[in-house]
Amino acid sequence: MKSDSFDFTAALQKALADPQIGGNFRGALDGLRGKRLALFNDAEELASLRATGKALKARVLSRLPELLTQLEANCEKNGIRVHWAETTEQANRIVLSILRECGADMVVKGKSMVSEEMGLNRFLEQNGVEPVETDLGEFIIQLAVEPPSHITAPALHKNKLQVAEIFHRCVPGAPYTENVEELNAIARTTLREKFRTAKAGLSGVNFAIAETGTLVLVENEGNGRMCTHVPPVHIALMGLEKVVEKLDDLPPLMRLLTGSATGQLLSTYVNAITSPRAEGELDGPREVHLVILDNGRSTMFADPELSGALRCLRCGACLNNCPVYVRVGGHAYGSVYPGPIGAVITPQLEGIDNKGDLAGASSLCGACEEVCPVKIPLAGHLRRIRAEGQAAPGEGCVRGAGAKRSLVERLAWTAWAYTETHPRLREYLLRAAALMGDKLPEVGPLKTWTAARTAPRVAPKSLRQRVREEGIRHE
Amino acid sequence: MNHPALSGPVRFFGTCLADAVFPDAGMAAMRILDHLGCSVVYPLEQGCCGQPAYNSGFPEQARTVAMQQVRAFRGEGPIVVPSGSCAGMLKFHYPRLFADHPQYFEVAAFSERVVEYFDFLVNVLDARFEDKGPPVRVTWHSSCHALRETGSTQAAKALLGKLCNVELVELSREFECCGFGGTFSVKRPEVSAAMARDKVEDIRATGAQVVLTADCGCLMNITGTARKLGYDITGMHLAEFIWGRINEK
Amino acid sequence: MSSTPAREAILTRLAAACRTPAPVPAPADIWDAPELDAPKRLELLAKRLQAVRTEVHVTPEKQWKAKLAELLAARKPATLAHGTGAWFAKDLPGICKKPGMPALTPYYEDVDQFKDALFGVEASITTARAGIAETGALLLTPDAGEPRLLSLVPPVHFVVLRARDIAASFAGAIRDLKLAEAMPANLVLISGPSKTADIELTLTFGVHGPKELIALILT
């Protein structure tokens, strides 16, 4: 994704001024949060689940190269062809060459955030292949030519009137209707024809089980199963962190994923693909390809602290619970992964120079960490990315470290630290500020503060002064 | 009273915001401790916990300021903090900030002693108060770090619940951040202001005369926003409110 | 394909970064759902399937054919697709011979020949290999006798499950069926009709897969 001229402040202002995001978006996410809470209503069980989830994924990361090799070997044994891509460019090329080989000029796609990361649709269009998004939400935004605004509910920013207009305008023969059932029916009819005729299907992967060489896909609509069962060729895309060790690890991870994402005990479908069409089978793809993408993940992995974010299940709970995300929506982040997890991984994938500002979009309230099913310390990671942005030359570890370094800010914090270590100086300054009363010059941070709030009045006597004067024991 | 916590001095970490802007809250908090039989000591060399720099990406400056606190509070016995956010910083983030530093053990020993104020009142002192005030309707804002770091929100609300003439009307989004977040409020002012506005509207919808909280940062943000919007909302730190209720004539 | 240098580069970088001397140990007790006795399993499975809009009919095995006939008569699909390997395949002609019953459409040829017919079929019937009480799911392992698309393409899907095949939990089903040792080419958990909430989070059914899921549980 291009990020050269990304102006985060402008994007945030635009989003905040958008009444639809302010109203519908937050209300809709309240619904998801409520469902999650209703499902995880037993605090003890949730604690046990999250501890299990964190431990399982941490164990995977501690053996990552070994498990990926095991996954590859078992997939190949089962007849799944495994491809490796260091960059999104390589991954795109791999997908295109498979499509060319099977003569597909159209490919039906199940939901895949990795494909968004790759910018696959644009790449395929440029190379004469028509990508057809089949997840209803993805279908809507593909017609609207927009990126997803949420990891699991990509068209959350559209209301039914907009969907009605988009379908009527973009789907040949579609009548104008605001009825959600009828809108679904339009998508069903249109896409069934695509499923029936496509020569290749594409999907993401939620979990790839090393022990059995199985790709697990989680979905509610059935479009994922259509994409992976109907066309003769199936291509699955996964980030290299999606591998899990054993089949036995699946039940708790599944519960955490669907419970955290939508408050479901289980999604409608869990589709576990272990091989292409077996001997004697009448359907299922004849070829299954798995593309394992790095795209900066191995660099994240090399950082002992930030590698924690590779535990992410992409459930979206941190988005739904983030007071910033719920107000500005996904597009404001200008990146494939928005919200707290996006603000942690995007600066690492695209560089702090490009996307370091995202880490500032958090009050560090901790609501994201509280709901993360694998206990990623998101606030800590955001703090770390902020520090990386300020790192001295040669000191940071993340790509583009030091790009946010500001001499003025550094001087200000150094002066602050000096004042804070000289309590008497601090008290003099406070007294001076108190004497100024509301005549304190409104410049710098105070000016920003007073745009939406009245200026704090420095008390005539500080607590320190009153302690001395009013007989509190001090030392 | 023969509680072990009361045998030695209880050191009070006032917080920089109480020092500069809300000294009444700090004084009330110490007077309550005194009222409950504690020997309160206020170390004069104390200042900010360092969280603003820590959260802004300046760990070095944060460490300098943190060491000032660690030294100001030398000794033994509890360090009581009337802010979930500062208490969380002192208790949980100091050890992280010094993880690979020679001062780690000194810092960790300091952190070990830190207790959030209402946690201390309820779970150490088992405080009970006689409410002498007139009937009043209040609402309550839970600070994020009292909720998620020190886990002391329950204690504060339990104390509030024991004041017999006080009617508590809950916010519809009690657990949502007010948008302060320290430097967040000036680094991402557009989002912070939107959050603060929503919080103030939520408070207003309760019809309460007073909004209470246990964190001066939230308090400054909420009352400043309310005033800017021209709303007549009184904000108060819970300690100051309690001290008023037990001293009403 | 230029994937080999990429593979080496990725694995080399990952191996270099694996600084931890020993792998993080597996969690001592992996979360699992509680064990349940047979009647509880049946009760919970039915309850949880119904909660996600699945129609559930619990019938003694001896009467199941009459029950299926009754359900078909009520719904009146014109066609009913089935796999030739289902244990009840031989019973279906008998059930469907009366007037008003659907025409049977056995799935016995390659999908390339059968696809057009399948996309026009109104209902299908398959077995479920297991039930999972705790999550309210039916576990299917499509194979040569019962192809994958039977449970996906037709708008109405009947599933026949024997009550004795209900496991308490997903983990229990993995153990009972020894799946880790031999995963089928495809395994699906189904917990209701296809659904979506992608437009204004309004829940609607039957977006791509079946609009109706009817479970017959035989006791």
JSON list of C-alpha atoms in Angstrom, two decimals, chain A residues 10 15 78 133 146 158 165 168 198 234 238 262 268 289 313 337 342 346 372 375 377 385 467 469 473:
[
{"chain": "A", "resi": 10, "resn": "ALA", "atom": "CA", "xyz": [-5.99, 15.37, 8.12]},
{"chain": "A", "resi": 15, "resn": "ALA", "atom": "CA", "xyz": [-13.13, 10.99, 10.00]},
{"chain": "A", "resi": 78, "resn": "ASN", "atom": "CA", "xyz": [-0.69, -34.23, 1.50]},
{"chain": "A", "resi": 133, "resn": "GLU", "atom": "CA", "xyz": [-14.37, -10.53, -3.77]},
{"chain": "A", "resi": 146, "resn": "GLU", "atom": "CA", "xyz": [-12.56, 1.33, -1.28]},
{"chain": "A", "resi": 158, "resn": "LYS", "atom": "CA", "xyz": [-21.36, 1.67, 4.71]},
{"chain": "A", "resi": 165, "resn": "GLU", "atom": "CA", "xyz": [-27.00, 2.66, -4.29]},
{"chain": "A", "resi": 168, "resn": "HIS", "atom": "CA", "xyz": [-27.99, -0.62, -8.17]},
{"chain": "A", "resi": 198, "resn": "ALA", "atom": "CA", "xyz": [-14.28, -19.65, -11.83]},
{"chain": "A", "resi": 234, "resn": "HIS", "atom": "CA", "xyz": [-7.30, -23.22, -4.70]},
{"chain": "A", "resi": 238, "resn": "MET", "atom": "CA", "xyz": [-0.95, -16.88, 4.90]},
{"chain": "A", "resi": 262, "resn": "THR", "atom": "CA", "xyz": [-18.14, -11.57, 17.00]},
{"chain": "A", "resi": 268, "resn": "THR", "atom": "CA", "xyz": [-20.99, -21.09, 11.00]},
{"chain": "A", "resi": 289, "resn": "HIS", "atom": "CA", "xyz": [-1.30, -24.03, -3.26]},
{"chain": "A", "resi": 313, "resn": "LEU", "atom": "CA", "xyz": [-5.28, -13.88, 15.62]},
{"chain": "A", "resi": 337, "resn": "TYR", "atom": "CA", "xyz": [-4.49, -3.02, 9.53]},
{"chain": "A", "resi": 342, "resn": "GLY", "atom": "CA", "xyz": [-2.55, -1.83, 13.11]},
{"chain": "A", "resi": 346, "resn": "THR", "atom": "CA", "xyz": [2.01, -1.09, 10.34]},
{"chain": "A", "resi": 372, "resn": "CYS", "atom": "CA", "xyz": [-6.82, -9.25, 23.38]},
{"chain": "A", "resi": 375, "resn": "LYS", "atom": "CA", "xyz": [-2.68, -10.95, 25.65]},
{"chain": "A", "resi": 377, "resn": "PRO", "atom": "CA", "xyz": [0.76, -5.96, 25.39]},
{"chain": "A", "resi": 385, "resn": "ILE", "atom": "CA", "xyz": [7.14, 2.34, 18.69]},
{"chain": "A", "resi": 467, "resn": "VAL", "atom": "CA", "xyz": [1.99, 20.59, 53.44]},
{"chain": "A", "resi": 469, "resn": "GLU", "atom": "CA", "xyz": [2.15, 25.49, 56.14]},
{"chain": "A", "resi": 473, "resn": "ARG", "atom": "CA", "xyz": [4.64, 15.75, 58.52]}
]
